[in-house]
């Protein structure tokens, strides 16, 4: 695995920390900015929506630009967005800084994924994506709890400064370790790249990613009240359990990345099925503190065990447009990260209790299994069609060879007859 891929994973650590750290900083931000906690929570939604919009937008805008230059520009803009957030005097400016940071983050994810795929062989795609996703896993294990710790002891702005510093370190790595990747001889054309959206396999993969991610984060987003109000744990346990989820994510990414290239659909089916079982376990066993703690680790494992396969599959079905494939994957994950928590909040608001997001998440992952089966059928149908075309081609070639041979034989016979007559 090239060192440049690990460099991209380091950059993703900074991106992921910024994306998820606000969940532990909302009360402090609300007090400092004189807004309500739901208003402060809009900063999280703004980042997720910026990721959904920004990934394809930035991918299209930078389609013909050098990849390395694009990565340097995007990580620089992202870092400046963190500085702007740390210095923001008003809520409106902080909101704007989150949107700008999300756009840069989405663009970096999309372009970085395409670069990682371009630097490895076909059989290492899932492992390369596992390295990048591993940066996100480490962000959940270390970055997010560290951000919460800094916010509690040094103020929420210190967390933004810390991510800004991480971005600067990532920038140095990109400048020094990412090689110059030449543009293809034939310049990318937007119309040709957009043609991937005519393929139903691409849309099935978008739906699969959004449902698989959304189902997990539907429950995970409301894990804190489940731990305190249902399982009866003290609030001091919440960061530790969140960190345990991150540990499971890190282990899952490592395992899934190593076997997904050889067993793509096997990893997707087994991982999503396991997530379904663990979500149902959350709903049924939420009253047991021990069960909830164990299930938090297992859910992190199953969710991120599946992620490398979900990423690699998108690059397989959209291989004609590698940049938009990365952008589409990023957008699909963030659709899930936006829609899942929204659904979880909706069922809680409907007075179904804090167990209900786990049931809703399980419904999403069961639907994801159905979509995965449909995607597998499409692949098998296409594979059978390809085999049929090859067989037909071989038959035609054989027939042509036979005709040529018959013609040659007749010509030889005619020549022999002429000689006999002579």
mmCIF file of C-alpha atoms in Angstrom, residues 61-254:
data_model
loop_
_atom_site.group_PDB
_atom_site.id
_atom_site.type_symbol
_atom_site.label_atom_id
_atom_site.label_comp_id
_atom_site.label_asym_id
_atom_site.label_seq_id
_atom_site.Cartn_x
_atom_site.Cartn_y
_atom_site.Cartn_z
ATOM 1 C CA UNK A 61 -15.654 21.826 -10.786
ATOM 2 C CA UNK A 62 -12.208 20.213 -10.435
ATOM 3 C CA UNK A 63 -12.657 17.500 -13.056
ATOM 4 C CA UNK A 64 -9.876 18.769 -15.350
ATOM 5 C CA UNK A 65 -7.561 20.120 -12.656
ATOM 6 C CA UNK A 66 -4.439 18.268 -11.468
ATOM 7 C CA UNK A 67 -5.396 15.933 -8.616
ATOM 8 C CA UNK A 68 -2.513 16.846 -6.312
ATOM 9 C CA UNK A 69 -3.096 20.597 -6.710
ATOM 10 C CA UNK A 70 -6.794 20.082 -6.020
ATOM 11 C CA UNK A 71 -6.087 18.168 -2.804
ATOM 12 C CA UNK A 72 -3.679 20.870 -1.601
ATOM 13 C CA UNK A 73 -6.240 23.587 -2.275
ATOM 14 C CA UNK A 74 -9.113 21.758 -0.597
ATOM 15 C CA UNK A 75 -7.248 20.833 2.601
ATOM 16 C CA UNK A 76 -6.015 24.439 2.819
ATOM 17 C CA UNK A 77 -9.555 25.821 2.502
ATOM 18 C CA UNK A 78 -10.766 23.300 5.060
ATOM 19 C CA UNK A 79 -8.085 24.375 7.542
ATOM 20 C CA UNK A 80 -8.936 28.045 7.030
ATOM 21 C CA UNK A 81 -12.570 27.169 7.686
ATOM 22 C CA UNK A 82 -11.584 25.750 11.088
ATOM 23 C CA UNK A 83 -9.674 28.935 11.908
ATOM 24 C CA UNK A 84 -12.684 31.024 10.868
ATOM 25 C CA UNK A 85 -14.882 28.927 13.143
ATOM 26 C CA UNK A 86 -12.495 29.341 16.065
ATOM 27 C CA UNK A 87 -12.525 33.128 15.604
ATOM 28 C CA UNK A 88 -16.228 33.475 14.723
ATOM 29 C CA UNK A 89 -17.779 36.378 16.683
ATOM 30 C CA UNK A 90 -21.379 35.449 15.756
ATOM 31 C CA UNK A 91 -23.481 32.380 15.137
ATOM 32 C CA UNK A 92 -24.012 33.372 11.500
ATOM 33 C CA UNK A 93 -20.276 33.485 10.791
ATOM 34 C CA UNK A 94 -19.772 30.158 12.567
ATOM 35 C CA UNK A 95 -22.582 28.691 10.437
ATOM 36 C CA UNK A 96 -20.959 29.995 7.248
ATOM 37 C CA UNK A 97 -17.582 28.551 8.292
ATOM 38 C CA UNK A 98 -19.183 25.138 8.737
ATOM 39 C CA UNK A 99 -20.701 25.265 5.256
ATOM 40 C CA UNK A 100 -17.361 26.252 3.675
ATOM 41 C CA UNK A 101 -15.546 23.543 5.644
ATOM 42 C CA UNK A 102 -18.113 20.948 4.568
ATOM 43 C CA UNK A 103 -17.725 21.844 0.896
ATOM 44 C CA UNK A 104 -13.938 21.522 1.116
ATOM 45 C CA UNK A 105 -14.249 18.311 3.135
ATOM 46 C CA UNK A 106 -16.610 16.778 0.571
ATOM 47 C CA UNK A 107 -14.330 17.728 -2.312
ATOM 48 C CA UNK A 108 -11.279 16.285 -0.562
ATOM 49 C CA UNK A 109 -13.093 13.019 0.144
ATOM 50 C CA UNK A 110 -14.222 12.700 -3.476
ATOM 51 C CA UNK A 111 -10.887 13.557 -5.082
ATOM 52 C CA UNK A 112 -8.860 11.758 -2.418
ATOM 53 C CA UNK A 113 -10.819 8.537 -2.930
ATOM 54 C CA UNK A 114 -10.221 8.729 -6.686
ATOM 55 C CA UNK A 115 -6.494 9.309 -6.082
ATOM 56 C CA UNK A 116 -6.260 6.380 -3.652
ATOM 57 C CA UNK A 117 -7.987 4.078 -6.143
ATOM 58 C CA UNK A 118 -5.697 5.276 -8.955
ATOM 59 C CA UNK A 119 -2.557 4.432 -6.969
ATOM 60 C CA UNK A 120 -3.366 0.758 -6.297
ATOM 61 C CA UNK A 121 -4.151 -2.361 -8.287
ATOM 62 C CA UNK A 122 -7.724 -3.472 -8.932
ATOM 63 C CA UNK A 123 -7.454 -6.144 -6.227
ATOM 64 C CA UNK A 124 -6.483 -3.586 -3.560
ATOM 65 C CA UNK A 125 -9.298 -1.078 -3.968
ATOM 66 C CA UNK A 126 -11.244 -2.034 -0.849
ATOM 67 C CA UNK A 127 -8.054 -2.107 1.221
ATOM 68 C CA UNK A 128 -7.072 1.369 -0.007
ATOM 69 C CA UNK A 129 -10.521 2.676 0.912
ATOM 70 C CA UNK A 130 -10.199 0.948 4.298
ATOM 71 C CA UNK A 131 -7.080 3.023 4.987
ATOM 72 C CA UNK A 132 -8.965 6.244 4.231
ATOM 73 C CA UNK A 133 -12.000 5.148 6.243
ATOM 74 C CA UNK A 134 -9.583 4.133 8.999
ATOM 75 C CA UNK A 135 -8.791 7.831 9.400
ATOM 76 C CA UNK A 136 -12.473 8.378 10.109
ATOM 77 C CA UNK A 137 -12.478 5.493 12.592
ATOM 78 C CA UNK A 138 -9.496 6.961 14.453
ATOM 79 C CA UNK A 139 -11.296 10.297 14.487
ATOM 80 C CA UNK A 140 -14.185 8.610 16.316
ATOM 81 C CA UNK A 141 -11.821 6.879 18.746
ATOM 82 C CA UNK A 142 -9.464 9.790 19.500
ATOM 83 C CA UNK A 143 -10.461 12.989 17.721
ATOM 84 C CA UNK A 144 -14.071 13.328 18.832
ATOM 85 C CA UNK A 145 -13.440 12.484 22.535
ATOM 86 C CA UNK A 146 -10.383 14.791 22.478
ATOM 87 C CA UNK A 147 -12.522 17.572 21.027
ATOM 88 C CA UNK A 148 -15.080 17.076 23.783
ATOM 89 C CA UNK A 149 -12.301 17.116 26.404
ATOM 90 C CA UNK A 150 -10.818 20.342 25.025
ATOM 91 C CA UNK A 151 -14.263 21.912 24.822
ATOM 92 C CA UNK A 152 -14.980 21.101 28.449
ATOM 93 C CA UNK A 153 -11.649 22.354 29.834
ATOM 94 C CA UNK A 154 -10.465 25.043 27.393
ATOM 95 C CA UNK A 155 -13.647 26.117 25.627
ATOM 96 C CA UNK A 156 -15.225 24.927 22.390
ATOM 97 C CA UNK A 157 -13.031 27.196 20.265
ATOM 98 C CA UNK A 158 -9.940 25.238 21.319
ATOM 99 C CA UNK A 159 -11.352 22.162 19.556
ATOM 100 C CA UNK A 160 -11.553 24.141 16.306
ATOM 101 C CA UNK A 161 -7.948 25.313 16.754
ATOM 102 C CA UNK A 162 -6.860 21.700 17.296
ATOM 103 C CA UNK A 163 -8.531 20.564 14.065
ATOM 104 C CA UNK A 164 -6.944 23.516 12.277
ATOM 105 C CA UNK A 165 -3.530 22.303 13.488
ATOM 106 C CA UNK A 166 -4.333 18.749 12.326
ATOM 107 C CA UNK A 167 -5.272 20.183 8.926
ATOM 108 C CA UNK A 168 -1.919 21.967 8.705
ATOM 109 C CA UNK A 169 -0.105 18.684 9.433
ATOM 110 C CA UNK A 170 -2.215 16.956 6.780
ATOM 111 C CA UNK A 171 -1.353 19.728 4.320
ATOM 112 C CA UNK A 172 2.361 19.129 4.848
ATOM 113 C CA UNK A 173 1.815 15.413 4.216
ATOM 114 C CA UNK A 174 -0.127 16.029 1.013
ATOM 115 C CA UNK A 175 2.507 18.463 -0.291
ATOM 116 C CA UNK A 176 5.461 16.175 0.456
ATOM 117 C CA UNK A 177 4.079 12.646 -0.013
ATOM 118 C CA UNK A 178 1.308 12.730 -2.610
ATOM 119 C CA UNK A 179 2.879 12.201 -6.047
ATOM 120 C CA UNK A 180 1.915 14.126 -9.116
ATOM 121 C CA UNK A 181 -0.730 12.050 -10.866
ATOM 122 C CA UNK A 182 -0.813 12.882 -14.584
ATOM 123 C CA UNK A 183 -4.157 13.585 -16.160
ATOM 124 C CA UNK A 184 -5.292 10.981 -18.698
ATOM 125 C CA UNK A 185 -4.292 11.583 -22.302
ATOM 126 C CA UNK A 186 -7.947 12.062 -23.138
ATOM 127 C CA UNK A 187 -9.249 14.844 -20.913
ATOM 128 C CA UNK A 188 -12.237 13.917 -18.730
ATOM 129 C CA UNK A 189 -15.537 14.995 -20.212
ATOM 130 C CA UNK A 190 -18.408 15.969 -17.963
ATOM 131 C CA UNK A 191 -21.015 14.414 -20.231
ATOM 132 C CA UNK A 192 -19.194 11.090 -20.221
ATOM 133 C CA UNK A 193 -18.755 11.171 -16.434
ATOM 134 C CA UNK A 194 -22.425 12.048 -15.892
ATOM 135 C CA UNK A 195 -23.399 9.066 -18.041
ATOM 136 C CA UNK A 196 -22.845 6.799 -15.023
ATOM 137 C CA UNK A 197 -26.156 8.060 -13.613
ATOM 138 C CA UNK A 198 -27.984 6.271 -16.433
ATOM 139 C CA UNK A 199 -26.867 2.979 -14.900
ATOM 140 C CA UNK A 200 -29.343 1.436 -12.450
ATOM 141 C CA UNK A 201 -26.465 -0.367 -10.727
ATOM 142 C CA UNK A 202 -25.118 3.028 -9.652
ATOM 143 C CA UNK A 203 -28.484 4.072 -8.206
ATOM 144 C CA UNK A 204 -28.849 0.760 -6.419
ATOM 145 C CA UNK A 205 -25.435 1.319 -4.834
ATOM 146 C CA UNK A 206 -26.385 4.870 -3.785
ATOM 147 C CA UNK A 207 -29.525 3.531 -2.102
ATOM 148 C CA UNK A 208 -27.581 0.680 -0.492
ATOM 149 C CA UNK A 209 -24.962 3.013 1.004
ATOM 150 C CA UNK A 210 -27.533 5.543 2.246
ATOM 151 C CA UNK A 211 -29.713 2.863 3.883
ATOM 152 C CA UNK A 212 -26.811 0.952 5.459
ATOM 153 C CA UNK A 213 -25.223 4.108 6.893
ATOM 154 C CA UNK A 214 -28.549 5.694 7.829
ATOM 155 C CA UNK A 215 -29.714 2.641 9.734
ATOM 156 C CA UNK A 216 -26.638 2.652 11.965
ATOM 157 C CA UNK A 217 -26.594 6.409 12.589
ATOM 158 C CA UNK A 218 -30.337 6.484 13.171
ATOM 159 C CA UNK A 219 -29.623 4.702 16.456
ATOM 160 C CA UNK A 220 -26.076 5.915 17.121
ATOM 161 C CA UNK A 221 -27.100 9.592 17.063
ATOM 162 C CA UNK A 222 -29.342 8.998 20.089
ATOM 163 C CA UNK A 223 -27.050 6.626 21.951
ATOM 164 C CA UNK A 224 -26.411 9.133 24.771
ATOM 165 C CA UNK A 225 -30.052 9.391 25.980
ATOM 166 C CA UNK A 226 -30.432 5.626 25.527
ATOM 167 C CA UNK A 227 -27.458 5.071 27.844
ATOM 168 C CA UNK A 228 -28.572 7.521 30.519
ATOM 169 C CA UNK A 229 -32.384 7.325 30.429
ATOM 170 C CA UNK A 230 -32.932 3.656 29.542
ATOM 171 C CA UNK A 231 -29.772 1.761 30.518
ATOM 172 C CA UNK A 232 -29.355 3.870 33.671
ATOM 173 C CA UNK A 233 -25.684 4.765 33.174
ATOM 174 C CA UNK A 234 -24.174 7.981 34.478
ATOM 175 C CA UNK A 235 -23.525 10.654 31.838
ATOM 176 C CA UNK A 236 -19.777 10.286 32.499
ATOM 177 C CA UNK A 237 -19.962 6.925 30.742
ATOM 178 C CA UNK A 238 -21.174 8.412 27.467
ATOM 179 C CA UNK A 239 -17.749 9.469 26.039
ATOM 180 C CA UNK A 240 -16.288 6.076 26.936
ATOM 181 C CA UNK A 241 -19.071 4.186 25.189
ATOM 182 C CA UNK A 242 -18.755 6.458 22.157
ATOM 183 C CA UNK A 243 -15.036 5.711 22.153
ATOM 184 C CA UNK A 244 -15.833 1.995 22.327
ATOM 185 C CA UNK A 245 -17.996 2.385 19.221
ATOM 186 C CA UNK A 246 -14.976 4.009 17.570
ATOM 187 C CA UNK A 247 -12.730 1.120 18.607
ATOM 188 C CA UNK A 248 -15.169 -1.305 17.020
ATOM 189 C CA UNK A 249 -15.164 0.878 13.897
ATOM 190 C CA UNK A 250 -11.367 0.793 13.694
ATOM 191 C CA UNK A 251 -11.225 -2.996 14.038
ATOM 192 C CA UNK A 252 -14.102 -3.443 11.589
ATOM 193 C CA UNK A 253 -12.468 -1.233 8.973
ATOM 194 C CA UNK A 254 -9.220 -3.217 9.217
#
